[in-house]
Amino acid sequence: MNQITVLGATGSIGVSTLDVIEQHSHEYNIFALTGNKKIPLLAEQCAKFNPKYAVVVDAEAAADLVSLLTQNHVSTQVLVGTDALASVSSHEDVDIVMAAIVGSAGLIPTLAAASAGKKVLLANKESLVMAGNLLMQAADKSGATLLPIDSEHNAIFQCLPRDIKSLSKGGVSKLLLSASGGPFRGWSLGDMGEVTQEQACAHPNWSMGQKISVDSATLMNKGLELIEACWLFDVTCDQVDIVVHPQSIIHSLVQYVDGSVLAQMGNPDMRTPIAHALAWPNRITSGVSDLNLAEIARLDFEEPDLVNFPSLGLAYEAARVGLDAPVVLNASNEIAVQAFLDGRIGFTQIAEVVADTMAHAIFKEPDSLSGVQESDKEARARSAEIILRVQR
Ligand code: NDP
Ligand code: MG
């Protein structure tokens, strides 16, 4: 029986993960579940999966959760805080950790899982963007296996040659990262000035949490994924091409020196990469329906639009600069996306805030976790100041 901790169990990826696990309950057992605000859902999940521990971030949420669990005679023990998130990620009884907390809050528990040698199913791309070096080193040292959940990276992983450390030795010439283009594909910056939170979160193909939905609309998501790919597959950003493919059927591709291009395809449903990574190197069912190519009928491709989606260009810049530029990019984006979701700034101001924050940053090497945290904190403070100046 594999023992699993699901970080971010109440989110979009968390719920899909529990759906796959429920289909294979004779092979996977839940050790711990974590959540933040959705306490009734977390209580329901505890009643169903009966984990040993449930972790929440603050004391008030913990009190609410304890009361719901007691009412329903659920014996799950409730823990609170970041240290508890790290301890259920690194606990000796745990085999697999699904890292599906959104944003920088996922960094500490993800790093704890990687340092403890777990099989880490990595959805929380922000932790790689912030601390790719530390995470990859921790996994190397402990023997942890990092398996990408992000559909594009999971696709690339599936199309790469097995057991080859250096991609060039395996004959790989390029990684082709698919992008749907988001809800505003084909729009001009002027058209996007007044879009609402609902419009930005209404992704044409995927149903996801709010933050990644807004990132998909600005194309910052693809920028974060570019940096994620560089760390996961040990390539430079010039070895990754972004191809816009509006149907989201081809999840990404790998090009080989002989002209072969391998693609991974499937319906856009995160249960496919989740099931793939859970069972890897085996395969299990996911509940995703079979791909009907005749019904899909056509697959389209185009170049990304860097003019009307400046966030993507900013991510390229951060990837090329290196140092702590990705930390600054990520922190500033998190603050700006939240300000947009709170109605304080407009959609196109997200990229303006990030650009302004990046323009005034003095980049330095973040050689430790505390260095990363310091850069993160400084960039957040700078972005918050910019937002105060420009907000509506
Ligand atoms: P959601 O917003 O749906 O879920 C986020 C999860 O993190 C929830 O369980 C939430 O708790 C929890 N959480 C939020 N803030 C904190 C915090 N400060 N401390 C601890 N836990 C917190 O996000 P998604 O599931 O969409 O995304 C999760 C991660 O996976 C992101 O990094 C995203 O980029 C990545 N990803 C998601 C994809 C998708 O299809 N959704 C695809 C590819 C990658 P609560 O809900 O209880 O408040
Ligand atoms: Mg993705």
PDB file of C-alpha atoms and ligand atoms in Angstrom, residues 7-14 34-39 41-42 56-57 85 99-103 105-106 122-126 149-152 206-213 215 221 224-225 270, ligand 1:
ATOM      1  CA  LEU A   7      -0.713  19.051  -0.212  1.00  0.00           C
ATOM      2  CA  GLY A   8      -3.505  21.343  -1.428  1.00  0.00           C
ATOM      3  CA  ALA A   9      -6.139  18.589  -1.297  1.00  0.00           C
ATOM      4  CA  THR A  10      -9.026  21.091  -1.468  1.00  0.00           C
ATOM      5  CA  GLY A  11      -7.813  22.674  -4.726  1.00  0.00           C
ATOM      6  CA  SER A  12      -8.467  21.747  -8.321  1.00  0.00           C
ATOM      7  CA  ILE A  13      -5.436  19.400  -8.585  1.00  0.00           C
ATOM      8  CA  GLY A  14      -6.055  18.023  -5.076  1.00  0.00           C
ATOM      9  CA  THR A  34      -3.900  19.724   3.656  1.00  0.00           C
ATOM     10  CA  GLY A  35      -6.064  22.763   2.923  1.00  0.00           C
ATOM     11  CA  ASN A  36      -6.346  26.431   3.695  1.00  0.00           C
ATOM     12  CA  LYS A  37      -9.774  28.117   3.432  1.00  0.00           C
ATOM     13  CA  LYS A  38     -12.145  25.363   2.275  1.00  0.00           C
ATOM     14  CA  ILE A  39     -12.565  23.720   5.665  1.00  0.00           C
ATOM     15  CA  LEU A  41     -14.517  20.341   1.943  1.00  0.00           C
ATOM     16  CA  LEU A  42     -11.389  19.264   3.839  1.00  0.00           C
ATOM     17  CA  VAL A  56      -4.298  23.740   7.840  1.00  0.00           C
ATOM     18  CA  VAL A  57      -2.468  27.025   7.894  1.00  0.00           C
ATOM     19  CA  LEU A  85       3.001  20.935   6.255  1.00  0.00           C
ATOM     20  CA  ALA A  99       2.656  18.990  -4.205  1.00  0.00           C
ATOM     21  CA  ALA A 100      -0.461  20.935  -5.206  1.00  0.00           C
ATOM     22  CA  ILE A 101      -0.481  24.028  -3.011  1.00  0.00           C
ATOM     23  CA  VAL A 102      -0.735  27.139  -5.183  1.00  0.00           C
ATOM     24  CA  GLY A 103       2.045  29.726  -5.243  1.00  0.00           C
ATOM     25  CA  ALA A 105       3.307  28.813  -0.015  1.00  0.00           C
ATOM     26  CA  GLY A 106       4.091  25.430  -1.583  1.00  0.00           C
ATOM     27  CA  LEU A 122       5.071  18.274  -8.710  1.00  0.00           C
ATOM     28  CA  ALA A 123       2.112  20.485  -9.616  1.00  0.00           C
ATOM     29  CA  ASN A 124       3.311  23.543  -7.667  1.00  0.00           C
ATOM     30  CA  LYS A 125       5.391  25.052 -10.498  1.00  0.00           C
ATOM     31  CA  GLU A 126       6.034  28.233  -8.482  1.00  0.00           C
ATOM     32  CA  ILE A 149       2.142  16.999 -13.073  1.00  0.00           C
ATOM     33  CA  ASP A 150       1.902  20.123 -15.208  1.00  0.00           C
ATOM     34  CA  SER A 151       0.369  18.617 -18.354  1.00  0.00           C
ATOM     35  CA  GLU A 152       3.034  20.029 -20.699  1.00  0.00           C
ATOM     36  CA  TRP A 206      -9.162  23.531 -18.596  1.00  0.00           C
ATOM     37  CA  SER A 207     -10.954  23.933 -15.282  1.00  0.00           C
ATOM     38  CA  MET A 208      -8.348  25.172 -12.766  1.00  0.00           C
ATOM     39  CA  GLY A 209      -7.808  27.296  -9.649  1.00  0.00           C
ATOM     40  CA  GLN A 210      -8.139  31.088  -9.970  1.00  0.00           C
ATOM     41  CA  LYS A 211      -4.451  31.983  -9.847  1.00  0.00           C
ATOM     42  CA  ILE A 212      -3.334  29.642 -12.623  1.00  0.00           C
ATOM     43  CA  SER A 213      -6.415  30.604 -14.657  1.00  0.00           C
ATOM     44  CA  ASP A 215      -1.776  33.240 -15.351  1.00  0.00           C
ATOM     45  CA  ASN A 221       1.647  30.603 -16.917  1.00  0.00           C
ATOM     46  CA  LEU A 224       6.545  30.072 -15.526  1.00  0.00           C
ATOM     47  CA  GLU A 225       6.364  26.762 -17.399  1.00  0.00           C
ATOM     48  CA  MET A 270      -5.496  16.666 -15.285  1.00  0.00           C
TER      49      MET A 270
HETATM   50  P1  NDP B   1      -6.294  25.861  -6.351  1.00  0.00           P
HETATM   51  O1  NDP B   1      -6.363  27.315  -6.043  1.00  0.00           O
HETATM   52  O2  NDP B   1      -7.506  25.208  -6.898  1.00  0.00           O
HETATM   53  O3  NDP B   1      -5.856  25.056  -5.033  1.00  0.00           O
HETATM   54  C1  NDP B   1      -4.766  25.470  -4.256  1.00  0.00           C
HETATM   55  C2  NDP B   1      -4.619  24.623  -3.014  1.00  0.00           C
HETATM   56  O4  NDP B   1      -3.647  25.211  -2.163  1.00  0.00           O
HETATM   57  C3  NDP B   1      -5.900  24.544  -2.169  1.00  0.00           C
HETATM   58  O5  NDP B   1      -5.940  23.312  -1.497  1.00  0.00           O
HETATM   59  C4  NDP B   1      -5.709  25.688  -1.177  1.00  0.00           C
HETATM   60  O6  NDP B   1      -6.503  25.530   0.000  1.00  0.00           O
HETATM   61  C5  NDP B   1      -4.242  25.549  -0.889  1.00  0.00           C
HETATM   62  N1  NDP B   1      -3.635  26.798  -0.436  1.00  0.00           N
HETATM   63  C6  NDP B   1      -3.844  28.045  -0.916  1.00  0.00           C
HETATM   64  N2  NDP B   1      -3.087  28.936  -0.268  1.00  0.00           N
HETATM   65  C7  NDP B   1      -2.381  28.246   0.659  1.00  0.00           C
HETATM   66  C8  NDP B   1      -1.443  28.618   1.656  1.00  0.00           C
HETATM   67  N3  NDP B   1      -1.066  29.893   1.856  1.00  0.00           N
HETATM   68  N4  NDP B   1      -0.902  27.640   2.432  1.00  0.00           N
HETATM   69  C9  NDP B   1      -1.281  26.341   2.268  1.00  0.00           C
HETATM   70  N5  NDP B   1      -2.181  25.944   1.342  1.00  0.00           N
HETATM   71  C10 NDP B   1      -2.716  26.876   0.549  1.00  0.00           C
HETATM   72  O7  NDP B   1      -5.045  25.666  -7.297  1.00  0.00           O
HETATM   73  P2  NDP B   1      -4.807  24.523  -8.405  1.00  0.00           P
HETATM   74  O8  NDP B   1      -5.176  23.191  -7.860  1.00  0.00           O
HETATM   75  O9  NDP B   1      -5.384  24.962  -9.684  1.00  0.00           O
HETATM   76  O10 NDP B   1      -3.225  24.602  -8.579  1.00  0.00           O
HETATM   77  C11 NDP B   1      -2.336  24.077  -7.613  1.00  0.00           C
HETATM   78  C12 NDP B   1      -0.917  24.114  -8.184  1.00  0.00           C
HETATM   79  O11 NDP B   1      -0.879  23.247  -9.309  1.00  0.00           O
HETATM   80  C13 NDP B   1      -0.504  25.500  -8.692  1.00  0.00           C
HETATM   81  O12 NDP B   1       0.855  25.690  -8.449  1.00  0.00           O
HETATM   82  C14 NDP B   1      -0.752  25.433 -10.192  1.00  0.00           C
HETATM   83  O13 NDP B   1       0.101  26.250 -10.932  1.00  0.00           O
HETATM   84  C15 NDP B   1      -0.443  23.951 -10.459  1.00  0.00           C
HETATM   85  N6  NDP B   1      -1.119  23.414 -11.639  1.00  0.00           N
HETATM   86  C16 NDP B   1      -2.496  23.368 -11.666  1.00  0.00           C
HETATM   87  C17 NDP B   1      -3.152  22.880 -12.781  1.00  0.00           C
HETATM   88  C18 NDP B   1      -4.648  22.753 -12.812  1.00  0.00           C
HETATM   89  O14 NDP B   1      -5.191  22.196 -13.765  1.00  0.00           O
HETATM   90  N7  NDP B   1      -5.364  23.234 -11.833  1.00  0.00           N
HETATM   91  C19 NDP B   1      -2.407  22.445 -13.972  1.00  0.00           C
HETATM   92  C20 NDP B   1      -0.988  22.500 -13.818  1.00  0.00           C
HETATM   93  C21 NDP B   1      -0.372  22.980 -12.694  1.00  0.00           C
HETATM   94  P3  NDP B   1      -8.052  26.017   0.048  1.00  0.00           P
HETATM   95  O15 NDP B   1      -8.667  25.665  -1.272  1.00  0.00           O
HETATM   96  O16 NDP B   1      -8.611  25.197   1.174  1.00  0.00           O
HETATM   97  O17 NDP B   1      -8.052  27.474   0.345  1.00  0.00           O
END
